[in-house]
PDB file of C-alpha atoms in Angstrom:
ATOM      1  CA  MET A 616      -9.146  16.358   7.868  1.00 47.00           C
ATOM      2  CA  ALA A 617      -5.810  18.205   7.883  1.00 66.00           C
ATOM      3  CA  ASN A 618      -4.119  18.803   4.724  1.00 88.00           C
ATOM      4  CA  SER A 619      -1.161  16.435   4.055  1.00 92.00           C
ATOM      5  CA  TYR A 620       2.403  17.290   2.476  1.00 94.00           C
ATOM      6  CA  SER A 621       5.240  15.281   1.946  1.00 94.00           C
ATOM      7  CA  VAL A 622       8.843  16.215   2.442  1.00 95.00           C
ATOM      8  CA  ASP A 623      11.329  14.068   0.551  1.00 94.00           C
ATOM      9  CA  VAL A 624      15.066  13.863   2.279  1.00 94.00           C
ATOM     10  CA  PHE A 625      18.098  12.409   0.620  1.00 92.00           C
ATOM     11  CA  ARG A 626      22.006  12.749   0.941  1.00 91.00           C
ATOM     12  CA  CYS A 627      23.748  14.167  -1.801  1.00 89.00           C
ATOM     13  CA  THR A 628      26.613  12.087  -2.880  1.00 86.00           C
ATOM     14  CA  GLU A 629      28.647  14.895  -4.459  1.00 88.00           C
ATOM     15  CA  SER A 630      28.455  17.325  -1.374  1.00 88.00           C
ATOM     16  CA  ASP A 631      27.602  14.955   1.355  1.00 88.00           C
ATOM     17  CA  VAL A 632      24.663  16.897   2.877  1.00 91.00           C
ATOM     18  CA  LEU A 633      21.194  16.072   3.356  1.00 92.00           C
ATOM     19  CA  VAL A 634      18.982  17.522   0.848  1.00 93.00           C
ATOM     20  CA  ALA A 635      14.977  18.216   1.383  1.00 94.00           C
ATOM     21  CA  THR A 636      12.590  18.915  -1.353  1.00 94.00           C
ATOM     22  CA  SER A 637       8.848  18.540  -1.680  1.00 95.00           C
ATOM     23  CA  GLU A 638       6.693  18.378  -4.633  1.00 94.00           C
ATOM     24  CA  ASP A 639       3.676  19.652  -2.346  1.00 94.00           C
ATOM     25  CA  ILE A 640       5.561  22.638  -0.933  1.00 94.00           C
ATOM     26  CA  PRO A 641       6.360  25.192  -3.567  1.00 94.00           C
ATOM     27  CA  GLY A 642       9.810  26.789  -2.901  1.00 93.00           C
ATOM     28  CA  LEU A 643      11.247  23.851  -0.470  1.00 94.00           C
ATOM     29  CA  THR A 644      14.608  23.173  -0.827  1.00 93.00           C
ATOM     30  CA  LEU A 645      16.823  22.743   2.350  1.00 94.00           C
ATOM     31  CA  GLU A 646      20.357  21.474   3.175  1.00 94.00           C
ATOM     32  CA  ALA A 647      21.391  20.350   6.190  1.00 93.00           C
ATOM     33  CA  ASP A 648      24.611  18.300   7.603  1.00 92.00           C
ATOM     34  CA  THR A 649      22.899  16.128  10.173  1.00 91.00           C
ATOM     35  CA  LEU A 650      19.151  14.421  10.226  1.00 91.00           C
ATOM     36  CA  GLY A 651      18.737  16.983  13.498  1.00 92.00           C
ATOM     37  CA  GLY A 652      19.472  20.158  11.802  1.00 93.00           C
ATOM     38  CA  MET A 653      17.342  18.820   8.799  1.00 93.00           C
ATOM     39  CA  LEU A 654      14.492  18.530  10.874  1.00 92.00           C
ATOM     40  CA  GLU A 655      14.900  21.896  12.417  1.00 92.00           C
ATOM     41  CA  ALA A 656      15.079  23.579   9.092  1.00 93.00           C
ATOM     42  CA  VAL A 657      11.982  21.679   7.937  1.00 93.00           C
ATOM     43  CA  MET A 658      10.017  22.409  11.045  1.00 91.00           C
ATOM     44  CA  GLU A 659      11.151  26.433  10.698  1.00 92.00           C
ATOM     45  CA  MET A 660      10.472  26.782   7.059  1.00 93.00           C
ATOM     46  CA  VAL A 661       7.447  24.582   6.216  1.00 93.00           C
ATOM     47  CA  PRO A 662       5.068  26.803   7.930  1.00 92.00           C
ATOM     48  CA  GLU A 663       6.392  29.933   6.556  1.00 92.00           C
ATOM     49  CA  LEU A 664       6.213  28.423   2.755  1.00 94.00           C
ATOM     50  CA  LEU A 665       2.869  26.707   3.600  1.00 94.00           C
ATOM     51  CA  GLU A 666       1.793  30.288   4.490  1.00 93.00           C
ATOM     52  CA  ARG A 667       3.358  32.077   1.972  1.00 94.00           C
ATOM     53  CA  ASN A 668       3.098  30.075  -1.168  1.00 94.00           C
ATOM     54  CA  LEU A 669      -0.200  28.098  -0.668  1.00 94.00           C
ATOM     55  CA  ASP A 670      -2.147  30.677   1.575  1.00 94.00           C
ATOM     56  CA  VAL A 671      -2.293  28.111   4.469  1.00 92.00           C
ATOM     57  CA  PRO A 672      -2.779  29.991   7.632  1.00 91.00           C
ATOM     58  CA  ARG A 673       0.075  29.093  10.525  1.00 86.00           C
ATOM     59  CA  ASP A 674      -2.652  27.886  12.663  1.00 87.00           C
ATOM     60  CA  ALA A 675      -4.150  25.534   9.914  1.00 89.00           C
ATOM     61  CA  GLU A 676      -4.042  21.776  11.086  1.00 89.00           C
ATOM     62  CA  VAL A 677      -1.713  20.037   8.809  1.00 90.00           C
ATOM     63  CA  GLN A 678       0.242  16.831   8.535  1.00 91.00           C
ATOM     64  CA  VAL A 679       3.708  16.945   7.120  1.00 91.00           C
ATOM     65  CA  THR A 680       5.584  13.693   6.478  1.00 92.00           C
ATOM     66  CA  VAL A 681       9.322  13.586   6.119  1.00 92.00           C
ATOM     67  CA  ARG A 682      10.433  10.661   4.251  1.00 92.00           C
ATOM     68  CA  LEU A 683      14.290   9.658   4.357  1.00 91.00           C
ATOM     69  CA  GLN A 684      15.322   8.194   1.437  1.00 86.00           C
ATOM     70  CA  GLN A 685      18.459   5.633   1.610  1.00 72.00           C
ATOM     71  CA  PRO A 686      19.869   3.541  -0.982  1.00 52.00           C
ATOM     72  CA  GLU A 687      18.887  -0.157  -0.346  1.00 49.00           C
ATOM     73  CA  GLN A 688      21.499  -2.634   0.887  1.00 44.00           C
ATOM     74  CA  PRO A 689      20.364  -6.211  -0.191  1.00 45.00           C
ATOM     75  CA  ALA A 690      22.015  -8.016   2.256  1.00 46.00           C
ATOM     76  CA  LEU A 691      20.550  -5.963   4.988  1.00 44.00           C
ATOM     77  CA  GLN A 692      17.671  -4.788   3.661  1.00 43.00           C
ATOM     78  CA  GLN A 693      16.169  -7.909   2.240  1.00 47.00           C
ATOM     79  CA  GLY A 694      12.643  -8.490   3.204  1.00 49.00           C
ATOM     80  CA  ARG A 695      12.375  -5.268   5.221  1.00 47.00           C
ATOM     81  CA  SER A 696       9.364  -3.523   4.629  1.00 46.00           C
ATOM     82  CA  ARG A 697       8.878   0.391   4.768  1.00 46.00           C
ATOM     83  CA  ARG A 698       8.363   1.575   8.492  1.00 43.00           C
ATOM     84  CA  PRO A 699       8.236   4.595  10.677  1.00 43.00           C
ATOM     85  CA  ARG A 700      11.834   5.258  11.623  1.00 44.00           C
ATOM     86  CA  SER A 701      11.276   8.046  14.275  1.00 41.00           C
ATOM     87  CA  GLN A 702       8.613  10.330  15.022  1.00 39.00           C
ATOM     88  CA  VAL A 703       9.314  14.080  16.097  1.00 38.00           C
ATOM     89  CA  SER A 704       6.361  14.796  18.671  1.00 33.00           C
ATOM     90  CA  ALA A 705       7.865  17.035  21.631  1.00 37.00           C
ATOM     91  CA  LEU A 706       7.222  20.240  19.595  1.00 38.00           C
ATOM     92  CA  THR A 707       5.178  19.572  16.618  1.00 38.00           C
ATOM     93  CA  PRO A 708       3.384  16.251  16.518  1.00 36.00           C
ATOM     94  CA  ARG A 709       2.118  16.973  13.199  1.00 46.00           C
ATOM     95  CA  TYR A 710       5.733  15.769  11.393  1.00 47.00           C
ATOM     96  CA  VAL A 711       6.583  12.424  10.892  1.00 50.00           C
ATOM     97  CA  VAL A 712       9.832  11.232   9.889  1.00 52.00           C
ATOM     98  CA  GLU A 713       9.718   7.664   8.235  1.00 52.00           C
ATOM     99  CA  GLU A 714      12.538   5.756   6.165  1.00 49.00           C
ATOM    100  CA  THR A 715      11.842   4.988   2.299  1.00 49.00           C
ATOM    101  CA  LEU A 716      14.309   2.283   0.868  1.00 48.00           C
ATOM    102  CA  ILE A 717      14.949   2.872  -2.760  1.00 46.00           C
ATOM    103  CA  PRO A 718      16.844   0.424  -4.715  1.00 49.00           C
ATOM    104  CA  SER A 719      20.620   0.838  -5.402  1.00 47.00           C
ATOM    105  CA  HIS A 720      20.150   0.891  -9.006  1.00 45.00           C
ATOM    106  CA  ALA A 721      17.833   3.943  -9.092  1.00 43.00           C
TER     107      ALA A 721
END
């Protein structure tokens, strides 16, 4: 069974950039202007940080889930469940991007 790691991505309202952090991957803090840029940064940095900080070999089978967190918009999101948004599979099929809804009062 592959090791599983999670990366949380959210938009910083103060600087209007995407920020990625992870409780599973020590040292992971990334910023990017676009989702595409963030995914590129995650795919570049995660293997390096797993190897350096957790002694996970680069050729180890791992699953990294990238969760996009957005404030919930009650009128639009009501009744909607969490669902996969897209998958990055062309180069690294182990990265999954999903949308996580967070209530606006959180």
